[in-house]
Short mmCIF file of N, CA and C in Angstrom, two decimals:
data_model
loop_
_atom_site.label_atom_id
_atom_site.label_comp_id
_atom_site.label_asym_id
_atom_site.label_seq_id
_atom_site.Cartn_x
_atom_site.Cartn_y
_atom_site.Cartn_z
N ALA A 1 0.85 -1.19 0.00
CA ALA A 1 0.00 0.00 0.00
C ALA A 1 0.88 1.24 0.00
N TRP A 2 0.47 2.22 -0.76
CA TRP A 2 1.13 3.53 -0.83
C TRP A 2 2.53 3.50 -1.45
N GLY A 3 2.92 2.40 -2.05
CA GLY A 3 4.27 2.29 -2.59
C GLY A 3 4.63 3.29 -3.66
N LYS A 4 3.62 3.80 -4.38
CA LYS A 4 3.90 4.80 -5.42
C LYS A 4 4.15 6.18 -4.84
N ARG A 5 3.93 6.37 -3.55
CA ARG A 5 4.11 7.67 -2.90
C ARG A 5 5.47 7.83 -2.23
N VAL A 6 6.27 6.77 -2.26
CA VAL A 6 7.56 6.80 -1.58
C VAL A 6 8.66 6.34 -2.53
N SER A 7 9.89 6.61 -2.15
CA SER A 7 11.02 6.22 -2.99
C SER A 7 11.24 4.71 -2.94
N PRO A 8 11.93 4.17 -3.95
CA PRO A 8 12.26 2.75 -3.92
C PRO A 8 13.07 2.37 -2.67
N GLU A 9 13.95 3.26 -2.24
CA GLU A 9 14.77 3.00 -1.04
C GLU A 9 13.89 2.94 0.21
N PHE A 10 12.91 3.82 0.28
CA PHE A 10 11.98 3.83 1.41
C PHE A 10 11.20 2.51 1.44
N LYS A 11 10.68 2.10 0.27
CA LYS A 11 9.93 0.83 0.20
C LYS A 11 10.79 -0.34 0.65
N THR A 12 12.01 -0.41 0.15
CA THR A 12 12.91 -1.51 0.51
C THR A 12 13.14 -1.54 2.01
N LYS A 13 13.38 -0.39 2.60
CA LYS A 13 13.63 -0.33 4.03
C LYS A 13 12.39 -0.72 4.84
N VAL A 14 11.22 -0.30 4.39
CA VAL A 14 9.99 -0.68 5.10
C VAL A 14 9.76 -2.19 5.00
N VAL A 15 10.07 -2.78 3.86
CA VAL A 15 9.95 -4.23 3.72
C VAL A 15 10.87 -4.92 4.73
N GLU A 16 12.09 -4.45 4.85
CA GLU A 16 13.05 -5.04 5.80
C GLU A 16 12.58 -4.87 7.24
N ILE A 17 12.11 -3.68 7.59
CA ILE A 17 11.64 -3.40 8.94
C ILE A 17 10.42 -4.26 9.26
N SER A 18 9.49 -4.34 8.33
CA SER A 18 8.28 -5.14 8.53
C SER A 18 8.61 -6.60 8.77
N SER A 19 9.58 -7.09 8.05
CA SER A 19 10.01 -8.49 8.21
C SER A 19 10.59 -8.70 9.61
N ARG A 20 11.46 -7.80 10.03
CA ARG A 20 12.07 -7.94 11.37
C ARG A 20 11.04 -7.81 12.48
N LEU A 21 10.07 -6.92 12.29
CA LEU A 21 9.06 -6.69 13.33
C LEU A 21 7.91 -7.71 13.26
N ARG A 22 7.88 -8.48 12.17
CA ARG A 22 6.79 -9.43 11.92
C ARG A 22 5.44 -8.70 11.89
N VAL A 23 5.40 -7.66 11.06
CA VAL A 23 4.19 -6.87 10.87
C VAL A 23 3.91 -6.77 9.38
N ASP A 24 2.65 -6.74 9.01
CA ASP A 24 2.25 -6.62 7.61
C ASP A 24 2.72 -5.27 7.07
N ILE A 25 3.45 -5.29 5.97
CA ILE A 25 3.99 -4.05 5.40
C ILE A 25 2.87 -3.08 5.03
N ASP A 26 1.75 -3.59 4.51
CA ASP A 26 0.65 -2.71 4.15
C ASP A 26 0.07 -2.02 5.37
N HIS A 27 0.04 -2.71 6.50
CA HIS A 27 -0.47 -2.11 7.73
C HIS A 27 0.45 -0.98 8.20
N LEU A 28 1.74 -1.22 8.16
CA LEU A 28 2.69 -0.19 8.57
C LEU A 28 2.63 1.01 7.63
N MET A 29 2.57 0.75 6.35
CA MET A 29 2.48 1.86 5.38
C MET A 29 1.18 2.64 5.56
N ALA A 30 0.06 1.95 5.80
CA ALA A 30 -1.22 2.64 5.99
C ALA A 30 -1.18 3.52 7.22
N ALA A 31 -0.56 3.04 8.29
CA ALA A 31 -0.47 3.84 9.52
C ALA A 31 0.39 5.09 9.29
N MET A 32 1.52 4.93 8.60
CA MET A 32 2.36 6.09 8.32
C MET A 32 1.66 7.06 7.37
N ALA A 33 0.94 6.53 6.39
CA ALA A 33 0.20 7.40 5.47
C ALA A 33 -0.84 8.20 6.25
N PHE A 34 -1.57 7.54 7.14
CA PHE A 34 -2.58 8.23 7.93
C PHE A 34 -1.95 9.30 8.80
N GLU A 35 -0.88 8.96 9.48
CA GLU A 35 -0.25 9.89 10.42
C GLU A 35 0.36 11.10 9.73
N THR A 36 0.70 10.97 8.46
CA THR A 36 1.31 12.09 7.73
C THR A 36 0.35 12.71 6.71
N GLY A 37 -0.91 12.35 6.76
CA GLY A 37 -1.86 12.88 5.80
C GLY A 37 -1.54 12.47 4.38
N GLY A 38 -0.94 11.29 4.23
CA GLY A 38 -0.62 10.76 2.91
C GLY A 38 0.66 11.30 2.30
N THR A 39 1.40 12.10 3.05
CA THR A 39 2.59 12.74 2.48
C THR A 39 3.89 11.97 2.73
N PHE A 40 3.92 11.17 3.78
CA PHE A 40 5.16 10.50 4.22
C PHE A 40 6.27 11.51 4.49
N ASP A 41 5.87 12.70 4.91
CA ASP A 41 6.79 13.79 5.21
C ASP A 41 7.27 13.64 6.66
N PRO A 42 8.57 13.44 6.86
CA PRO A 42 9.08 13.25 8.22
C PRO A 42 9.02 14.51 9.08
N ALA A 43 8.73 15.64 8.47
CA ALA A 43 8.68 16.90 9.21
C ALA A 43 7.26 17.33 9.57
N VAL A 44 6.26 16.59 9.12
CA VAL A 44 4.88 16.98 9.40
C VAL A 44 4.67 16.98 10.92
N THR A 45 4.09 18.08 11.42
CA THR A 45 3.98 18.28 12.87
C THR A 45 2.56 18.67 13.25
N ASN A 46 2.08 18.07 14.32
CA ASN A 46 0.78 18.44 14.89
C ASN A 46 1.01 19.68 15.74
N THR A 47 0.37 20.79 15.37
CA THR A 47 0.61 22.05 16.07
C THR A 47 0.06 22.05 17.49
N VAL A 48 -0.90 21.18 17.79
CA VAL A 48 -1.47 21.12 19.13
C VAL A 48 -0.58 20.30 20.08
N SER A 49 -0.23 19.07 19.64
CA SER A 49 0.51 18.17 20.53
C SER A 49 2.02 18.26 20.39
N GLY A 50 2.50 18.79 19.26
CA GLY A 50 3.94 18.81 19.01
C GLY A 50 4.45 17.50 18.44
N ALA A 51 3.54 16.54 18.21
CA ALA A 51 3.94 15.26 17.62
C ALA A 51 4.43 15.50 16.20
N THR A 52 5.41 14.71 15.79
CA THR A 52 6.03 14.94 14.49
C THR A 52 6.39 13.63 13.81
N GLY A 53 6.45 13.69 12.50
CA GLY A 53 7.04 12.62 11.73
C GLY A 53 6.12 11.54 11.23
N LEU A 54 6.75 10.47 10.78
CA LEU A 54 6.07 9.38 10.09
C LEU A 54 5.01 8.69 10.93
N ILE A 55 5.23 8.62 12.25
CA ILE A 55 4.22 8.03 13.13
C ILE A 55 3.81 9.01 14.22
N GLN A 56 4.08 10.29 13.99
CA GLN A 56 3.71 11.34 14.93
C GLN A 56 4.28 11.06 16.32
N PHE A 57 5.59 11.05 16.38
CA PHE A 57 6.31 10.87 17.64
C PHE A 57 6.01 12.05 18.56
N MET A 58 5.57 11.77 19.77
CA MET A 58 5.40 12.82 20.77
C MET A 58 6.81 13.25 21.21
N PRO A 59 6.99 14.50 21.64
CA PRO A 59 8.32 14.92 22.11
C PRO A 59 8.89 14.00 23.19
N SER A 60 8.07 13.56 24.12
CA SER A 60 8.55 12.66 25.19
C SER A 60 8.96 11.30 24.62
N THR A 61 8.23 10.84 23.62
CA THR A 61 8.58 9.56 22.98
C THR A 61 9.91 9.69 22.26
N ALA A 62 10.10 10.79 21.56
CA ALA A 62 11.37 11.03 20.86
C ALA A 62 12.53 10.98 21.85
N ARG A 63 12.37 11.66 22.99
CA ARG A 63 13.43 11.64 24.01
C ARG A 63 13.69 10.22 24.49
N GLY A 64 12.63 9.44 24.67
CA GLY A 64 12.78 8.05 25.11
C GLY A 64 13.52 7.18 24.10
N LEU A 65 13.49 7.61 22.84
CA LEU A 65 14.19 6.88 21.78
C LEU A 65 15.59 7.44 21.54
N GLY A 66 15.99 8.40 22.38
CA GLY A 66 17.34 8.95 22.27
C GLY A 66 17.49 10.07 21.28
N THR A 67 16.40 10.76 20.97
CA THR A 67 16.47 11.88 20.03
C THR A 67 15.49 12.96 20.48
N THR A 68 15.22 13.90 19.61
CA THR A 68 14.26 14.96 19.92
C THR A 68 13.29 15.10 18.74
N ALA A 69 12.16 15.74 19.01
CA ALA A 69 11.21 16.00 17.93
C ALA A 69 11.85 16.89 16.87
N ASP A 70 12.65 17.86 17.29
CA ASP A 70 13.33 18.73 16.32
C ASP A 70 14.30 17.94 15.44
N ALA A 71 15.05 17.03 16.05
CA ALA A 71 15.98 16.21 15.27
C ALA A 71 15.21 15.31 14.29
N LEU A 72 14.10 14.75 14.74
CA LEU A 72 13.28 13.92 13.84
C LEU A 72 12.78 14.72 12.65
N ARG A 73 12.36 15.96 12.89
CA ARG A 73 11.86 16.82 11.82
C ARG A 73 12.93 17.11 10.77
N ARG A 74 14.18 17.14 11.20
CA ARG A 74 15.28 17.45 10.26
C ARG A 74 15.76 16.22 9.48
N MET A 75 15.32 15.04 9.88
CA MET A 75 15.75 13.81 9.21
C MET A 75 15.01 13.61 7.89
N SER A 76 15.64 12.85 7.02
CA SER A 76 14.92 12.40 5.82
C SER A 76 13.95 11.30 6.26
N ALA A 77 12.99 11.01 5.42
CA ALA A 77 12.05 9.92 5.72
C ALA A 77 12.81 8.61 5.91
N LEU A 78 13.81 8.38 5.09
CA LEU A 78 14.60 7.15 5.18
C LEU A 78 15.32 7.06 6.53
N GLU A 79 15.91 8.16 6.97
CA GLU A 79 16.59 8.17 8.27
C GLU A 79 15.60 7.96 9.41
N GLN A 80 14.43 8.60 9.30
CA GLN A 80 13.45 8.50 10.38
C GLN A 80 12.89 7.08 10.54
N LEU A 81 12.94 6.31 9.47
CA LEU A 81 12.48 4.91 9.56
C LEU A 81 13.23 4.12 10.63
N ASP A 82 14.48 4.48 10.90
CA ASP A 82 15.23 3.81 11.96
C ASP A 82 14.53 4.00 13.31
N TYR A 83 13.96 5.19 13.52
CA TYR A 83 13.26 5.47 14.77
C TYR A 83 11.87 4.85 14.78
N VAL A 84 11.26 4.71 13.62
CA VAL A 84 9.99 3.98 13.53
C VAL A 84 10.22 2.54 13.97
N GLU A 85 11.28 1.93 13.46
CA GLU A 85 11.58 0.55 13.84
C GLU A 85 11.89 0.46 15.33
N LYS A 86 12.70 1.36 15.83
CA LYS A 86 13.05 1.35 17.24
C LYS A 86 11.80 1.50 18.11
N TYR A 87 10.88 2.36 17.69
CA TYR A 87 9.64 2.56 18.43
C TYR A 87 8.81 1.27 18.48
N PHE A 88 8.67 0.60 17.34
CA PHE A 88 7.83 -0.60 17.25
C PHE A 88 8.47 -1.85 17.82
N LEU A 89 9.77 -1.85 18.03
CA LEU A 89 10.48 -3.06 18.48
C LEU A 89 9.87 -3.73 19.72
N PRO A 90 9.45 -3.00 20.75
CA PRO A 90 8.86 -3.67 21.91
C PRO A 90 7.57 -4.45 21.59
N TYR A 91 6.95 -4.15 20.45
CA TYR A 91 5.70 -4.80 20.07
C TYR A 91 5.90 -5.89 19.02
N GLN A 92 7.17 -6.21 18.76
CA GLN A 92 7.51 -7.20 17.75
C GLN A 92 6.71 -8.48 17.96
N GLY A 93 6.05 -8.96 16.88
CA GLY A 93 5.29 -10.19 16.93
C GLY A 93 3.91 -10.05 17.55
N LYS A 94 3.55 -8.87 18.02
CA LYS A 94 2.24 -8.66 18.67
C LYS A 94 1.27 -7.87 17.80
N LEU A 95 1.69 -7.51 16.60
CA LEU A 95 0.89 -6.60 15.76
C LEU A 95 0.36 -7.33 14.54
N SER A 96 -0.57 -8.24 14.76
CA SER A 96 -1.07 -9.07 13.66
C SER A 96 -2.24 -8.44 12.90
N THR A 97 -2.79 -7.35 13.43
CA THR A 97 -3.90 -6.68 12.75
C THR A 97 -3.56 -5.22 12.50
N LEU A 98 -4.26 -4.63 11.55
CA LEU A 98 -4.09 -3.20 11.30
C LEU A 98 -4.43 -2.41 12.55
N GLU A 99 -5.48 -2.82 13.24
CA GLU A 99 -5.89 -2.12 14.45
C GLU A 99 -4.77 -2.12 15.49
N ASP A 100 -4.11 -3.25 15.66
CA ASP A 100 -3.03 -3.31 16.65
C ASP A 100 -1.81 -2.50 16.23
N VAL A 101 -1.53 -2.43 14.93
CA VAL A 101 -0.43 -1.58 14.47
C VAL A 101 -0.74 -0.13 14.84
N TYR A 102 -1.97 0.29 14.59
CA TYR A 102 -2.33 1.66 14.93
C TYR A 102 -2.37 1.89 16.44
N MET A 103 -2.81 0.89 17.19
CA MET A 103 -2.84 1.04 18.64
C MET A 103 -1.43 1.22 19.21
N ALA A 104 -0.44 0.61 18.57
CA ALA A 104 0.94 0.80 19.03
C ALA A 104 1.31 2.28 18.98
N ILE A 105 0.73 3.00 18.03
CA ILE A 105 0.99 4.43 17.89
C ILE A 105 0.09 5.25 18.82
N LEU A 106 -1.19 4.95 18.81
CA LEU A 106 -2.17 5.78 19.53
C LEU A 106 -2.31 5.44 21.00
N TRP A 107 -2.47 4.16 21.33
CA TRP A 107 -2.80 3.75 22.69
C TRP A 107 -2.33 2.31 22.89
N PRO A 108 -1.03 2.10 23.16
CA PRO A 108 -0.47 0.75 23.24
C PRO A 108 -1.18 -0.21 24.20
N LYS A 109 -1.85 0.33 25.22
CA LYS A 109 -2.59 -0.54 26.14
C LYS A 109 -3.65 -1.37 25.42
N ALA A 110 -4.08 -0.94 24.26
CA ALA A 110 -5.15 -1.61 23.53
C ALA A 110 -4.66 -2.72 22.59
N ILE A 111 -3.34 -2.89 22.47
CA ILE A 111 -2.81 -3.96 21.61
C ILE A 111 -3.33 -5.29 22.14
N GLY A 112 -3.91 -6.08 21.24
CA GLY A 112 -4.42 -7.40 21.61
C GLY A 112 -5.83 -7.39 22.17
N GLN A 113 -6.36 -6.21 22.41
CA GLN A 113 -7.73 -6.11 22.93
C GLN A 113 -8.73 -6.25 21.77
N PRO A 114 -9.98 -6.63 22.08
CA PRO A 114 -10.99 -6.70 21.02
C PRO A 114 -11.31 -5.31 20.47
N ASN A 115 -11.91 -5.28 19.29
CA ASN A 115 -12.17 -4.00 18.64
C ASN A 115 -13.23 -3.16 19.35
N ASP A 116 -14.00 -3.75 20.26
CA ASP A 116 -14.98 -2.96 21.02
C ASP A 116 -14.38 -2.41 22.32
N TYR A 117 -13.10 -2.63 22.52
CA TYR A 117 -12.39 -2.12 23.69
C TYR A 117 -12.47 -0.59 23.69
N VAL A 118 -12.83 -0.01 24.83
CA VAL A 118 -12.96 1.44 24.95
C VAL A 118 -11.60 2.05 25.29
N LEU A 119 -11.15 2.94 24.43
CA LEU A 119 -9.88 3.63 24.64
C LEU A 119 -10.06 4.87 25.50
N PHE A 120 -11.06 5.67 25.14
CA PHE A 120 -11.28 6.95 25.80
C PHE A 120 -12.77 7.13 26.03
N ALA A 121 -13.13 7.69 27.18
CA ALA A 121 -14.53 7.95 27.48
C ALA A 121 -14.68 9.30 28.16
N LYS A 122 -15.83 9.90 27.99
CA LYS A 122 -16.16 11.15 28.69
C LYS A 122 -16.29 10.84 30.17
N PRO A 123 -15.98 11.71 31.03
CA PRO A 123 -15.20 12.93 30.81
C PRO A 123 -13.72 12.62 31.03
N SER A 124 -12.91 12.93 30.09
CA SER A 124 -11.46 12.78 30.26
C SER A 124 -10.75 13.66 29.24
N ILE A 125 -9.54 14.03 29.56
CA ILE A 125 -8.73 14.82 28.63
C ILE A 125 -8.49 14.01 27.36
N GLN A 126 -8.22 12.70 27.53
CA GLN A 126 -7.96 11.86 26.36
C GLN A 126 -9.17 11.85 25.42
N TYR A 127 -10.37 11.77 26.01
CA TYR A 127 -11.56 11.79 25.16
C TYR A 127 -11.68 13.13 24.45
N GLU A 128 -11.50 14.21 25.17
CA GLU A 128 -11.61 15.54 24.55
C GLU A 128 -10.63 15.70 23.39
N GLN A 129 -9.42 15.18 23.56
CA GLN A 129 -8.40 15.30 22.51
C GLN A 129 -8.70 14.40 21.31
N ASN A 130 -9.52 13.36 21.53
CA ASN A 130 -9.78 12.38 20.48
C ASN A 130 -11.26 12.23 20.15
N GLN A 131 -12.08 13.17 20.56
CA GLN A 131 -13.52 13.04 20.36
C GLN A 131 -13.91 12.98 18.89
N GLY A 132 -13.07 13.48 18.01
CA GLY A 132 -13.34 13.38 16.58
C GLY A 132 -13.37 11.94 16.09
N LEU A 133 -12.82 11.02 16.87
CA LEU A 133 -12.83 9.61 16.50
C LEU A 133 -14.11 8.90 16.95
N ASP A 134 -14.91 9.56 17.77
CA ASP A 134 -16.15 8.98 18.31
C ASP A 134 -17.24 9.06 17.24
N SER A 135 -17.23 8.12 16.31
CA SER A 135 -18.09 8.21 15.13
C SER A 135 -19.58 8.11 15.45
N ASN A 136 -19.95 7.43 16.53
CA ASN A 136 -21.37 7.33 16.85
C ASN A 136 -21.77 8.29 17.98
N ALA A 137 -20.86 9.16 18.39
CA ALA A 137 -21.11 10.21 19.38
C ALA A 137 -21.74 9.69 20.66
N ASP A 138 -21.25 8.53 21.13
CA ASP A 138 -21.80 7.95 22.36
C ASP A 138 -20.96 8.26 23.59
N GLY A 139 -19.95 9.12 23.43
CA GLY A 139 -19.12 9.49 24.56
C GLY A 139 -17.98 8.52 24.82
N GLN A 140 -17.78 7.57 23.90
CA GLN A 140 -16.69 6.59 24.03
C GLN A 140 -16.02 6.43 22.67
N VAL A 141 -14.70 6.27 22.70
CA VAL A 141 -13.96 5.95 21.49
C VAL A 141 -13.45 4.52 21.63
N THR A 142 -13.93 3.64 20.76
CA THR A 142 -13.49 2.25 20.80
C THR A 142 -12.28 2.06 19.88
N LYS A 143 -11.65 0.93 20.04
CA LYS A 143 -10.52 0.57 19.19
C LYS A 143 -10.94 0.58 17.71
N ALA A 144 -12.13 0.06 17.43
CA ALA A 144 -12.62 0.03 16.05
C ALA A 144 -12.84 1.44 15.52
N GLU A 145 -13.44 2.30 16.33
CA GLU A 145 -13.68 3.68 15.88
C GLU A 145 -12.36 4.39 15.62
N ALA A 146 -11.42 4.23 16.53
CA ALA A 146 -10.12 4.90 16.38
C ALA A 146 -9.38 4.41 15.15
N SER A 147 -9.57 3.16 14.80
CA SER A 147 -8.84 2.56 13.68
C SER A 147 -9.52 2.73 12.34
N ALA A 148 -10.75 3.21 12.33
CA ALA A 148 -11.52 3.30 11.08
C ALA A 148 -10.82 4.15 10.03
N LYS A 149 -10.23 5.27 10.44
CA LYS A 149 -9.57 6.15 9.47
C LYS A 149 -8.29 5.52 8.93
N VAL A 150 -7.64 4.69 9.73
CA VAL A 150 -6.44 3.99 9.26
C VAL A 150 -6.86 2.88 8.30
N GLN A 151 -8.00 2.25 8.58
CA GLN A 151 -8.55 1.25 7.65
C GLN A 151 -8.83 1.90 6.30
N ASN A 152 -9.38 3.10 6.33
CA ASN A 152 -9.63 3.86 5.10
C ASN A 152 -8.31 4.17 4.39
N SER A 153 -7.29 4.52 5.17
CA SER A 153 -5.96 4.78 4.60
C SER A 153 -5.42 3.53 3.90
N LEU A 154 -5.63 2.37 4.51
CA LEU A 154 -5.19 1.12 3.88
C LEU A 154 -5.93 0.90 2.56
N SER A 155 -7.23 1.09 2.58
CA SER A 155 -8.03 0.91 1.35
C SER A 155 -7.56 1.85 0.25
N GLN A 156 -7.33 3.10 0.60
CA GLN A 156 -6.84 4.08 -0.39
C GLN A 156 -5.45 3.70 -0.89
N GLY A 157 -4.60 3.24 0.02
CA GLY A 157 -3.24 2.88 -0.35
C GLY A 157 -3.15 1.69 -1.28
N LEU A 158 -4.18 0.86 -1.25
CA LEU A 158 -4.21 -0.32 -2.11
C LEU A 158 -4.85 -0.06 -3.48
N GLN A 159 -5.32 1.17 -3.69
CA GLN A 159 -5.87 1.54 -4.99
C GLN A 159 -4.74 1.57 -6.02
N PRO A 160 -5.04 1.22 -7.28
CA PRO A 160 -3.98 1.13 -8.30
C PRO A 160 -3.10 2.37 -8.42
N GLN A 161 -3.68 3.55 -8.23
CA GLN A 161 -2.87 4.77 -8.36
C GLN A 161 -1.89 4.97 -7.22
N ASN A 162 -2.05 4.23 -6.12
CA ASN A 162 -1.18 4.38 -4.95
C ASN A 162 -0.33 3.14 -4.66
N LYS A 163 -0.83 1.98 -5.05
CA LYS A 163 -0.13 0.73 -4.74
C LYS A 163 1.09 0.55 -5.63
N GLY A 164 2.16 0.10 -5.04
CA GLY A 164 3.34 -0.12 -5.88
C GLY A 164 4.53 -0.61 -5.10
#
């Protein structure tokens, strides 16, 4: 998925990373496409949270990986893939679904949980920050609801104009 939007070197590296992490390459590509708005731009930054890059590394996460959000923004997409792999390494072999790949990014506690698992509920800061994911407006964001947009990203990425 999304192979026509990235360089051959990027694709090769993602194939290698996916193999080592035992994760579906299309799932990883769909998650990165979603997190970057389809651009795969390593400098894309959320102005509210300060998250940046291919998987929207939070500043605290970047520090935990031995770097900074600013340093990640200055990297090429190919260089930043090393940090994507480093981030996902603790979840190696546990990401068998698209939903779990996305949960590793959004809410790791939900990895392995059923799709009706509630991630965020009113009243909470987490819910307020993610209420746009509450598709049925019931005051709860489930794993399925949170993953729906990434599922759409996967579907788009597998379209002939994007797949490669």
